Structure formats: structure tokens, C-alpha cells
GROMACS .gro file of C-alpha atoms in nm:
model
  387
    1MET     CA    1   9.986 -14.680 -13.462
    2ASP     CA    2  10.223 -14.666 -13.166
    3THR     CA    3  10.056 -14.392 -12.966
    4ASN     CA    4  10.310 -14.413 -12.687
    5ALA     CA    5  10.612 -14.332 -12.899
    6ASP     CA    6  10.815 -14.019 -12.834
    7VAL     CA    7  10.613 -13.896 -12.539
    8GLY     CA    8  10.894 -13.917 -12.285
    9ASP     CA    9  10.945 -14.110 -11.966
   10PRO     CA   10  10.719 -13.997 -11.676
   11GLY     CA   11  11.001 -14.082 -11.437
   12ALA     CA   12  11.261 -13.875 -11.620
   13THR     CA   13  11.237 -13.583 -11.379
   14GLU     CA   14  11.314 -13.557 -11.011
   15SER     CA   15  10.993 -13.355 -10.964
   16PRO     CA   16  10.709 -13.550 -11.127
   17PRO     CA   17  10.379 -13.376 -11.193
   18VAL     CA   18  10.130 -13.350 -10.906
   19THR     CA   19   9.910 -13.612 -11.070
   20SER     CA   20   9.983 -13.868 -11.338
   21LEU     CA   21   9.624 -13.876 -11.463
   22PRO     CA   22   9.674 -13.631 -11.752
   23ALA     CA   23  10.033 -13.747 -11.811
   24SER     CA   24   9.964 -14.070 -11.998
   25TRP     CA   25   9.742 -14.204 -12.275
   26GLY     CA   26   9.392 -14.312 -12.182
   27ILE     CA   27   9.342 -14.673 -12.079
   28ILE     CA   28   9.055 -14.722 -12.325
   29ARG     CA   29   9.145 -14.646 -12.686
   30ASP     CA   30   8.904 -14.660 -12.980
   31GLU     CA   31   9.066 -14.845 -13.271
   32LEU     CA   32   8.856 -14.655 -13.527
   33GLU     CA   33   9.079 -14.390 -13.681
   34THR     CA   34   8.915 -14.068 -13.801
   35GLU     CA   35   9.038 -13.723 -13.893
   36THR     CA   36   8.932 -13.606 -13.547
   37SER     CA   37   9.111 -13.890 -13.366
   38VAL     CA   38   9.431 -13.828 -13.564
   39LEU     CA   39   9.427 -13.459 -13.474
   40GLN     CA   40   9.354 -13.544 -13.111
   41ASP     CA   41   9.647 -13.787 -13.099
   42GLU     CA   42   9.877 -13.523 -13.248
   43THR     CA   43   9.767 -13.278 -12.979
   44VAL     CA   44   9.818 -13.531 -12.700
   45ARG     CA   45  10.159 -13.626 -12.838
   46GLU     CA   46  10.267 -13.260 -12.830
   47CYS     CA   47  10.133 -13.198 -12.478
   48LEU     CA   48  10.236 -13.517 -12.296
   49PRO     CA   49  10.609 -13.437 -12.268
   50PHE     CA   50  10.518 -13.120 -12.082
   51LEU     CA   51  10.263 -13.298 -11.862
   52ASN     CA   52  10.486 -13.588 -11.762
   53GLY     CA   53  10.793 -13.372 -11.705
   54SER     CA   54  11.020 -13.523 -11.972
   55VAL     CA   55  11.057 -13.176 -12.121
   56GLY     CA   56  11.155 -12.914 -11.868
   57ALA     CA   57  10.939 -12.604 -11.834
   58PRO     CA   58  11.132 -12.290 -11.937
   59GLN     CA   59  11.066 -12.141 -11.596
   60GLY     CA   60  11.129 -12.466 -11.403
   61TYR     CA   61  10.922 -12.675 -11.164
   62ASN     CA   62  10.862 -12.639 -10.791
   63GLU     CA   63  10.909 -12.922 -10.542
   64HIS     CA   64  10.559 -13.053 -10.612
   65GLY     CA   65  10.619 -13.079 -10.986
   66LEU     CA   66  10.417 -12.771 -11.080
   67PRO     CA   67  10.570 -12.550 -11.350
   68SER     CA   68  10.625 -12.194 -11.237
   69LEU     CA   69  10.390 -11.930 -11.374
   70ALA     CA   70  10.548 -11.718 -11.646
   71ARG     CA   71  10.404 -11.411 -11.477
   72ASP     CA   72  10.618 -11.143 -11.642
   73GLU     CA   73  10.565 -11.287 -11.991
   74HIS     CA   74  10.187 -11.302 -11.939
   75ILE     CA   75  10.177 -10.945 -11.810
   76LYS     CA   76  10.380 -10.816 -12.103
   77PHE     CA   77  10.159 -11.001 -12.351
   78LEU     CA   78   9.833 -10.879 -12.195
   79HIS     CA   79   9.941 -10.515 -12.190
   80HIS     CA   80  10.033 -10.558 -12.555
   81THR     CA   81   9.681 -10.679 -12.641
   82LEU     CA   82   9.545 -10.345 -12.518
   83GLU     CA   83   9.752 -10.154 -12.772
   84THR     CA   84   9.700 -10.119 -13.148
   85MET     CA   85   9.611 -10.458 -13.293
   86PRO     CA   86   9.757 -10.603 -13.616
   87PRO     CA   87   9.543 -10.618 -13.934
   88ALA     CA   88   9.453 -10.983 -13.873
   89TYR     CA   89   9.234 -10.870 -13.581
   90VAL     CA   90   8.990 -10.686 -13.808
   91GLY     CA   91   8.758 -10.984 -13.762
   92PHE     CA   92   8.735 -10.892 -13.393
   93ASP     CA   93   8.576 -10.555 -13.468
   94ALA     CA   94   8.248 -10.680 -13.321
   95SER     CA   95   8.427 -10.810 -13.009
   96ARG     CA   96   8.614 -10.502 -12.892
   97PRO     CA   97   8.463 -10.499 -12.539
   98TRP     CA   98   8.568 -10.863 -12.506
   99ILE     CA   99   8.931 -10.789 -12.593
  100ILE     CA  100   8.933 -10.526 -12.318
  101TYR     CA  101   8.763 -10.756 -12.065
  102TRP     CA  102   8.992 -11.054 -12.130
  103ALA     CA  103   9.306 -10.845 -12.087
  104LEU     CA  104   9.190 -10.650 -11.781
  105THR     CA  105   9.062 -10.959 -11.599
  106ALA     CA  106   9.380 -11.158 -11.665
  107LEU     CA  107   9.599 -10.863 -11.558
  108SER     CA  108   9.394 -10.824 -11.239
  109LEU     CA  109   9.438 -11.193 -11.157
  110LEU     CA  110   9.812 -11.146 -11.195
  111GLY     CA  111   9.797 -10.866 -10.939
  112GLU     CA  112   9.842 -10.581 -11.186
  113ASP     CA  113   9.671 -10.246 -11.120
  114VAL     CA  114   9.436 -10.185 -11.415
  115GLU     CA  115   9.297  -9.854 -11.289
  116PRO     CA  116   9.543  -9.655 -11.509
  117TYR     CA  117   9.346  -9.785 -11.807
  118CYS     CA  118   9.030  -9.614 -11.677
  119GLU     CA  119   9.031  -9.315 -11.911
  120ARG     CA  120   9.110  -9.520 -12.222
  121VAL     CA  121   8.855  -9.791 -12.138
  122THR     CA  122   8.582  -9.539 -12.059
  123GLN     CA  123   8.648  -9.339 -12.374
  124THR     CA  124   8.660  -9.648 -12.594
  125LEU     CA  125   8.341  -9.801 -12.457
  126SER     CA  126   8.148  -9.473 -12.453
  127SER     CA  127   8.133  -9.479 -12.834
  128MET     CA  128   7.981  -9.829 -12.827
  129GLN     CA  129   7.692  -9.747 -12.592
  130ASN     CA  130   7.364  -9.691 -12.774
  131ALA     CA  131   7.108  -9.429 -12.672
  132SER     CA  132   6.844  -9.705 -12.673
  133GLY     CA  133   7.041  -9.891 -12.405
  134GLY     CA  134   7.320 -10.147 -12.402
  135PHE     CA  135   7.651 -10.171 -12.583
  136GLY     CA  136   7.740 -10.293 -12.928
  137GLY     CA  137   8.050 -10.493 -13.012
  138GLY     CA  138   8.201 -10.198 -13.198
  139HIS     CA  139   8.131  -9.848 -13.325
  140GLY     CA  140   7.781  -9.809 -13.473
  141GLN     CA  141   7.675 -10.167 -13.397
  142ILE     CA  142   7.345 -10.267 -13.237
  143SER     CA  143   7.327 -10.351 -12.869
  144HIS     CA  144   7.394 -10.714 -12.779
  145CYS     CA  145   7.394 -10.889 -12.442
  146ALA     CA  146   7.743 -11.038 -12.483
  147PRO     CA  147   7.944 -10.719 -12.554
  148SER     CA  148   7.724 -10.531 -12.306
  149TYR     CA  149   7.826 -10.784 -12.040
  150ALA     CA  150   8.194 -10.747 -12.132
  151ALA     CA  151   8.169 -10.367 -12.135
  152VAL     CA  152   7.999 -10.348 -11.793
  153LEU     CA  153   8.257 -10.581 -11.634
  154SER     CA  154   8.545 -10.389 -11.794
  155LEU     CA  155   8.413 -10.065 -11.648
  156ALA     CA  156   8.379 -10.236 -11.309
  157LEU     CA  157   8.739 -10.356 -11.333
  158VAL     CA  158   8.888 -10.009 -11.380
  159GLY     CA  159   8.649  -9.898 -11.109
  160ARG     CA  160   8.657  -9.519 -11.097
  161SER     CA  161   8.340  -9.312 -11.067
  162GLU     CA  162   8.373  -9.183 -11.424
  163SER     CA  163   8.380  -9.540 -11.559
  164LEU     CA  164   8.087  -9.660 -11.347
  165GLU     CA  165   7.891  -9.345 -11.430
  166LEU     CA  166   7.922  -9.418 -11.802
  167VAL     CA  167   7.655  -9.689 -11.797
  168ASP     CA  168   7.311  -9.549 -11.881
  169ARG     CA  169   7.130  -9.780 -11.641
  170LYS     CA  170   6.779  -9.662 -11.718
  171ALA     CA  171   6.823  -9.709 -12.093
  172LEU     CA  172   6.987 -10.049 -12.034
  173TRP     CA  173   6.693 -10.153 -11.813
  174HIS     CA  174   6.447 -10.064 -12.088
  175TRP     CA  175   6.657 -10.242 -12.352
  176LEU     CA  176   6.677 -10.558 -12.143
  177GLY     CA  177   6.297 -10.544 -12.120
  178GLN     CA  178   6.289 -10.566 -12.500
  179VAL     CA  179   6.498 -10.885 -12.510
  180LYS     CA  180   6.314 -11.059 -12.223
  181GLN     CA  181   6.093 -11.328 -12.377
  182ARG     CA  182   5.746 -11.461 -12.295
  183ASP     CA  183   5.887 -11.806 -12.208
  184GLY     CA  184   6.120 -11.656 -11.946
  185GLY     CA  185   6.440 -11.659 -12.150
  186PHE     CA  186   6.633 -11.374 -12.313
  187ARG     CA  187   6.732 -11.301 -12.669
  188VAL     CA  188   7.092 -11.182 -12.707
  189CYS     CA  189   6.972 -10.881 -12.907
  190VAL     CA  190   6.645 -10.748 -13.040
  191GLY     CA  191   6.537 -11.002 -13.302
  192GLY     CA  192   6.836 -11.226 -13.225
  193GLU     CA  193   6.865 -11.582 -13.101
  194GLU     CA  194   6.738 -11.688 -12.759
  195ASP     CA  195   6.976 -11.897 -12.549
  196VAL     CA  196   7.133 -11.930 -12.206
  197ARG     CA  197   7.399 -11.668 -12.287
  198GLY     CA  198   7.129 -11.402 -12.298
  199GLY     CA  199   6.991 -11.504 -11.958
  200TYR     CA  200   7.333 -11.514 -11.791
  201CYS     CA  201   7.460 -11.185 -11.937
  202ALA     CA  202   7.133 -11.008 -11.859
  203MET     CA  203   7.117 -11.125 -11.497
  204VAL     CA  204   7.483 -11.033 -11.438
  205MET     CA  205   7.415 -10.677 -11.554
  206ILE     CA  206   7.086 -10.652 -11.363
  207SER     CA  207   7.240 -10.770 -11.036
  208LEU     CA  208   7.578 -10.594 -11.062
  209LEU     CA  209   7.430 -10.259 -11.169
  210LYS     CA  210   7.145 -10.289 -10.917
  211LEU     CA  211   6.881 -10.244 -11.187
  212PRO     CA  212   6.517 -10.289 -11.086
  213LEU     CA  213   6.417 -10.653 -11.105
  214THR     CA  214   6.070 -10.554 -11.223
  215LEU     CA  215   6.013 -10.547 -11.597
  216PRO     CA  216   5.969 -10.208 -11.768
  217PRO     CA  217   5.603 -10.125 -11.836
  218ASP     CA  218   5.650 -10.167 -12.213
  219ALA     CA  219   5.821 -10.509 -12.193
  220LEU     CA  220   5.642 -10.754 -12.423
  221ALA     CA  221   5.692 -11.033 -12.169
  222ARG     CA  222   5.433 -10.861 -11.949
  223GLN     CA  223   5.169 -10.970 -12.201
  224ALA     CA  224   5.246 -11.329 -12.098
  225GLY     CA  225   5.191 -11.243 -11.731
  226LEU     CA  226   5.559 -11.202 -11.639
  227GLN     CA  227   5.632 -10.923 -11.390
  228THR     CA  228   6.007 -10.946 -11.329
  229PHE     CA  229   6.322 -11.036 -11.521
  230ALA     CA  230   6.349 -11.350 -11.307
  231ASP     CA  231   5.999 -11.475 -11.387
  232GLY     CA  232   6.008 -11.789 -11.599
  233LEU     CA  233   6.388 -11.789 -11.622
  234PRO     CA  234   6.453 -12.094 -11.399
  235GLU     CA  235   6.190 -12.283 -11.596
  236TYR     CA  236   6.350 -12.181 -11.925
  237LEU     CA  237   6.692 -12.290 -11.801
  238SER     CA  238   6.556 -12.622 -11.676
  239ARG     CA  239   6.365 -12.709 -11.993
  240CYS     CA  240   6.460 -13.056 -12.102
  241GLU     CA  241   6.413 -13.222 -12.436
  242ASP     CA  242   6.122 -13.463 -12.472
  243PRO     CA  243   6.110 -13.706 -12.767
  244HIS     CA  244   5.783 -13.550 -12.888
  245HIS     CA  245   5.756 -13.207 -12.731
  246TYR     CA  246   5.919 -12.968 -12.488
  247GLN     CA  247   5.856 -13.049 -12.125
  248ILE     CA  248   5.914 -12.829 -11.824
  249CYS     CA  249   6.124 -13.022 -11.573
  250PRO     CA  250   6.207 -12.938 -11.211
  251VAL     CA  251   6.453 -12.654 -11.170
  252GLU     CA  252   6.702 -12.902 -11.025
  253SER     CA  253   6.749 -13.050 -11.375
  254VAL     CA  254   6.943 -12.777 -11.541
  255ALA     CA  255   6.915 -12.583 -11.866
  256GLY     CA  256   6.858 -12.785 -12.175
  257GLN     CA  257   7.048 -13.067 -12.005
  258THR     CA  258   7.123 -13.329 -12.267
  259PHE     CA  259   7.134 -13.707 -12.253
  260GLU     CA  260   7.513 -13.711 -12.204
  261GLY     CA  261   7.485 -13.489 -11.897
  262GLY     CA  262   7.601 -13.161 -12.045
  263ILE     CA  263   7.405 -12.840 -12.089
  264SER     CA  264   7.316 -12.689 -12.423
  265GLY     CA  265   7.261 -12.332 -12.528
  266SER     CA  266   6.892 -12.397 -12.591
  267PRO     CA  267   6.661 -12.701 -12.597
  268GLN     CA  268   6.737 -12.970 -12.857
  269THR     CA  269   7.093 -12.851 -12.924
  270GLU     CA  270   7.434 -12.994 -12.842
  271ALA     CA  271   7.585 -12.961 -12.496
  272HIS     CA  272   7.874 -12.715 -12.457
  273GLY     CA  273   8.097 -12.630 -12.162
  274ALA     CA  274   8.054 -12.253 -12.196
  275TYR     CA  275   7.676 -12.284 -12.210
  276ALA     CA  276   7.690 -12.506 -11.903
  277PHE     CA  277   7.871 -12.228 -11.718
  278CYS     CA  278   7.622 -11.964 -11.838
  279ALA     CA  279   7.324 -12.171 -11.725
  280LEU     CA  280   7.467 -12.266 -11.385
  281ALA     CA  281   7.597 -11.915 -11.314
  282CYS     CA  282   7.262 -11.766 -11.412
  283LEU     CA  283   7.081 -12.003 -11.176
  284SER     CA  284   7.332 -11.909 -10.906
  285ILE     CA  285   7.230 -11.545 -10.942
  286LEU     CA  286   6.867 -11.642 -10.905
  287GLY     CA  287   6.927 -11.875 -10.614
  288PRO     CA  288   7.129 -12.101 -10.398
  289PRO     CA  289   8.584 -12.354 -12.509
  290HIS     CA  290   8.619 -12.275 -12.829
  291LYS     CA  291   8.612 -12.524 -13.123
  292ILE     CA  292   8.990 -12.550 -13.121
  293ILE     CA  293   9.277 -12.402 -12.924
  294PRO     CA  294   9.451 -12.157 -13.157
  295ARG     CA  295   9.819 -12.196 -13.233
  296PHE     CA  296   9.891 -11.842 -13.119
  297PRO     CA  297   9.833 -11.689 -12.777
  298ASP     CA  298   9.526 -11.470 -12.732
  299GLY     CA  299   9.352 -11.278 -12.457
  300TYR     CA  300   9.050 -11.509 -12.450
  301HIS     CA  301   9.237 -11.824 -12.350
  302THR     CA  302   9.490 -11.637 -12.135
  303CYS     CA  303   9.206 -11.483 -11.933
  304TYR     CA  304   9.013 -11.804 -11.877
  305THR     CA  305   9.318 -12.022 -11.816
  306LEU     CA  306   9.428 -11.783 -11.542
  307ALA     CA  307   9.070 -11.774 -11.411
  308GLY     CA  308   9.073 -12.152 -11.387
  309LEU     CA  309   9.411 -12.149 -11.215
  310SER     CA  310   9.281 -11.893 -10.967
  311SER     CA  311   8.977 -12.111 -10.895
  312ALA     CA  312   9.202 -12.412 -10.836
  313GLN     CA  313   9.409 -12.214 -10.586
  314HIS     CA  314   9.112 -12.097 -10.377
  315HIS     CA  315   8.825 -12.253 -10.186
  316VAL     CA  316   8.505 -12.081 -10.303
  317TYR     CA  317   8.191 -12.139 -10.101
  318TYR     CA  318   7.834 -12.014 -10.065
  319GLY     CA  319   7.801 -11.820  -9.741
  320ARG     CA  320   7.426 -11.797  -9.679
  321SER     CA  321   7.262 -12.060  -9.460
  322GLN     CA  322   6.967 -12.255  -9.596
  323GLU     CA  323   6.733 -12.086  -9.349
  324ASP     CA  324   6.813 -11.735  -9.469
  325THR     CA  325   6.592 -11.577  -9.733
  326PRO     CA  326   6.740 -11.309  -9.962
  327SER     CA  327   6.551 -10.980  -9.992
  328VAL     CA  328   6.554 -11.008 -10.370
  329ALA     CA  329   6.652 -11.295 -10.595
  330GLU     CA  330   6.981 -11.158 -10.725
  331ASP     CA  331   7.118 -11.095 -10.373
  332ASP     CA  332   7.220 -11.461 -10.370
  333ALA     CA  333   7.496 -11.381 -10.617
  334PHE     CA  334   7.675 -11.176 -10.349
  335GLN     CA  335   7.679 -11.448 -10.082
  336TRP     CA  336   7.984 -11.625 -10.222
  337ALA     CA  337   8.320 -11.604 -10.044
  338SER     CA  338   8.674 -11.726 -10.101
  339LEU     CA  339   8.966 -11.851  -9.895
  340PRO     CA  340   9.307 -11.987  -9.997
  341ARG     CA  341   9.265 -12.360 -10.057
  342SER     CA  342   9.534 -12.430  -9.800
  343SER     CA  343   9.339 -12.252  -9.526
  344VAL     CA  344   8.968 -12.295  -9.462
  345ALA     CA  345   8.814 -12.134  -9.153
  346GLY     CA  346   9.165 -12.046  -9.039
  347LYS     CA  347   9.277 -12.410  -9.022
  348GLN     CA  348   9.543 -12.570  -9.237
  349THR     CA  349   9.358 -12.827  -9.445
  350GLU     CA  350   9.577 -12.894  -9.748
  351PRO     CA  351   9.947 -12.848  -9.817
  352GLU     CA  352  10.022 -12.541 -10.026
  353ILE     CA  353  10.165 -12.672 -10.352
  354THR     CA  354  10.185 -12.337 -10.533
  355GLU     CA  355  10.481 -12.108 -10.485
  356ALA     CA  356  10.394 -11.765 -10.345
  357GLU     CA  357  10.496 -11.587 -10.664
  358ASP     CA  358  10.265 -11.814 -10.867
  359ARG     CA  359   9.948 -11.749 -10.665
  360LEU     CA  360   9.672 -11.545 -10.823
  361VAL     CA  361   9.405 -11.309 -10.698
  362PRO     CA  362   9.076 -11.492 -10.622
  363ILE     CA  363   8.810 -11.451 -10.890
  364HIS     CA  364   8.435 -11.429 -10.831
  365PRO     CA  365   8.265 -11.750 -10.952
  366ILE     CA  366   7.964 -11.570 -11.100
  367TYR     CA  367   8.092 -11.239 -11.235
  368VAL     CA  368   8.436 -11.370 -11.337
  369ILE     CA  369   8.623 -11.061 -11.220
  370PRO     CA  370   8.813 -11.022 -10.891
  371TRP     CA  371   8.607 -10.978 -10.572
  372PRO     CA  372   8.710 -10.614 -10.502
  373ALA     CA  373   8.583 -10.505 -10.844
  374VAL     CA  374   8.245 -10.669 -10.777
  375GLU     CA  375   8.215 -10.519 -10.429
  376ARG     CA  376   8.324 -10.175 -10.544
  377ALA     CA  377   8.072 -10.166 -10.831
  378VAL     CA  378   7.782 -10.302 -10.624
  379SER     CA  379   7.851 -10.057 -10.342
  380TRP     CA  380   7.874  -9.765 -10.584
  381TYR     CA  381   7.548  -9.845 -10.762
  382GLN     CA  382   7.375  -9.928 -10.432
  383GLU     CA  383   7.460  -9.584 -10.295
  384LYS     CA  384   7.357  -9.420 -10.620
  385GLY     CA  385   7.008  -9.563 -10.576
  386ASP     CA  386   6.728  -9.577 -10.830
  387PHE     CA  387   6.753  -9.382 -11.151
   0.00000   0.00000   0.00000
């Protein structure tokens, strides 16, 4: 098979890409042909012309070879995803808070004001909040850590008092006590699976909403001697697989870390990039994608692609010195700061290769929403005090 056919000439454009690394076939090629390798080659063959510049981007390239951001098209698409969805989206009925979160986050990164959606978002999510605490993925569905996380962040994004007031923090605190496990981890719902998603989503909500770190009196994890939501969680996240039994490893070796270096959702399972993020982000609160890309655009990939682009455009750093000790564990999550990558500490360090109109709003590395939304929510709940 001639894998280099019809991929274009990397030198065919006056403005070559910033790097040639993703613009050519890998140096080492496995001769064994499988269904997976054929599909991968087809994907690479489709993408390479755009990466090496032999096919012009519809919106053109800048002087550094970067394609311009189709800002207006993205904005139009994302607003559309917040309207009535076509019948094919019926399968997303259990993911309604996620659809809202993906669209609002991506719009915010593009500099759009999402506050006008406050009333609609608040009204929509109010019907998904359960009296027992937490949010379900749709109307009448049981509470689950994942849609609860998406709902809380969506309410923080629109940011008015009526949206922030919607969260029943006391009920959510009690519900999180029910999913906290004796081994330090979290189930994603009562009776559901235990994995790193539960720990990450729970700690995001606990820290952002300023919930008490202490476990509710009726939490079953107290029977195992645990006193707070953080107890046992680093150990759960750092549990490595032993050939014969589970072994607790130092916290520095992260979350179900597998032999190939990745991080799995739980011990003895396959590594996954999203689980790696959940585990590392959860540890960052405590202290210092998909199976296949769909053929059609969607809010999920639009949101996280823009989030990645935002991260690439900014220098994100941890602001607390090693000598400082936070008052409570989750305070560490608020010590992160961001500067444009071209300017660190007020000094020009790197040339700016992104056009001004293509630059995005910086996104918080832990909460995955813009900084102002995090600060506004934390300040509001801090002033509100205990429930």
C-alpha cells in the first residue's frame, strides 16, 4: 500500500504549518494490516492535506501557517445546539446538562456573553434536580455525578444569583455522602460504578460550591473511619495494579496508572485520556476522547477542541509557593493563574503566532470553564456561607 499517495506536497504553500510533525506519515510503520490500521490510514489520508497546507483552509492561513479560526461559524453552530434538537438526539435525553455545558463553555471561550441564557438554563435544570440532592441527566432520572457536574458548571457559567441559588447545596452534600465509598473513592450514583469520574466530579462540586469537606453524619464511609470527602481519595486514585492483588502505591504514582503509562478509570482496566484528566484534575483539587470522532459536528468535540486551543494559547501555572499551606484541601484548586503564552511575568517570551481575532478566553485547568465564572461562583457561595 502506498500510504504517501495523494496527501499533497508539504511545500505547496507559501505559509507552511507551524510544525511538520503532524504533517507527514510516521517514520515507523507496522506492516501488519488490520481493520483498525486501514481505518486509521483512511483518517490520516483525509487529514494530512489540511495539516501540510496542500489544501487551503476556507478561512485562510496567517503568516505562521495557522488556519484562521472560523469564529462566526462556530458561534452560529453552538447557539443552534441550544435550540430544539432533531429527533436523532433522543439518545441524548440522559445527557441534557452536558449539551448545555458544552455549548455554554465553547461560546464563552469564543468571547460570547452567555448570561442571556440564564433564565432558560435555570428553568431547564431546575426540573432535573432531585429533592434527595444532585441532578439527573434528564427529567425524572436519578441523580448522577456526571450530569450534576455539568449542571453546576452550566449554572456557574450563566452566573446570576437566581442560577447559583438553584443548587440545593445541603441536599447535594448529603447525596455526595451516599456515594462516597469506604475505600476513599466515589460511585457515580447510588448503586452505580465506582471510578475516577465520580471522584473528580464530586470534588469539583464540593470545592466550587463551598460545601463542607466533612462527611455527613449518615455517610456509610464513616463506618470505615473516614471523616472527610478527601479521606482515602488520593490513595484510591494512586492504587496500582499488582499481579496478584491490589497494592496501595505512593500518591505520586497516579490513579490506576497502567503499564503503558496511562491512567484508567479504575484499577485493572484500560488507560483512557479522559480518565487521566479526571484523576489528575481531582488530585489537583486535593493538592499541589471518545471511541471515534463523529462525522458530524457536535457540542462535545467543539467545546473540548476550543478548550484545548485556549490552553495552547495561554501559560497556566500554579501560584502557591511550596512553603504555603492551604487552609483546607480544596483551596489548592483556586491557586492556578493564567497569562498569554507570549507574555509571562510581563516579559515577552515567545512570539505571538495567533492572530488577535483567533485568540480565545483562558479556561480554568481544573473546572474547565472560564476563570471569571469560577471566581464569581466561588465568591458568591463563600459570601452565602454555610447552609
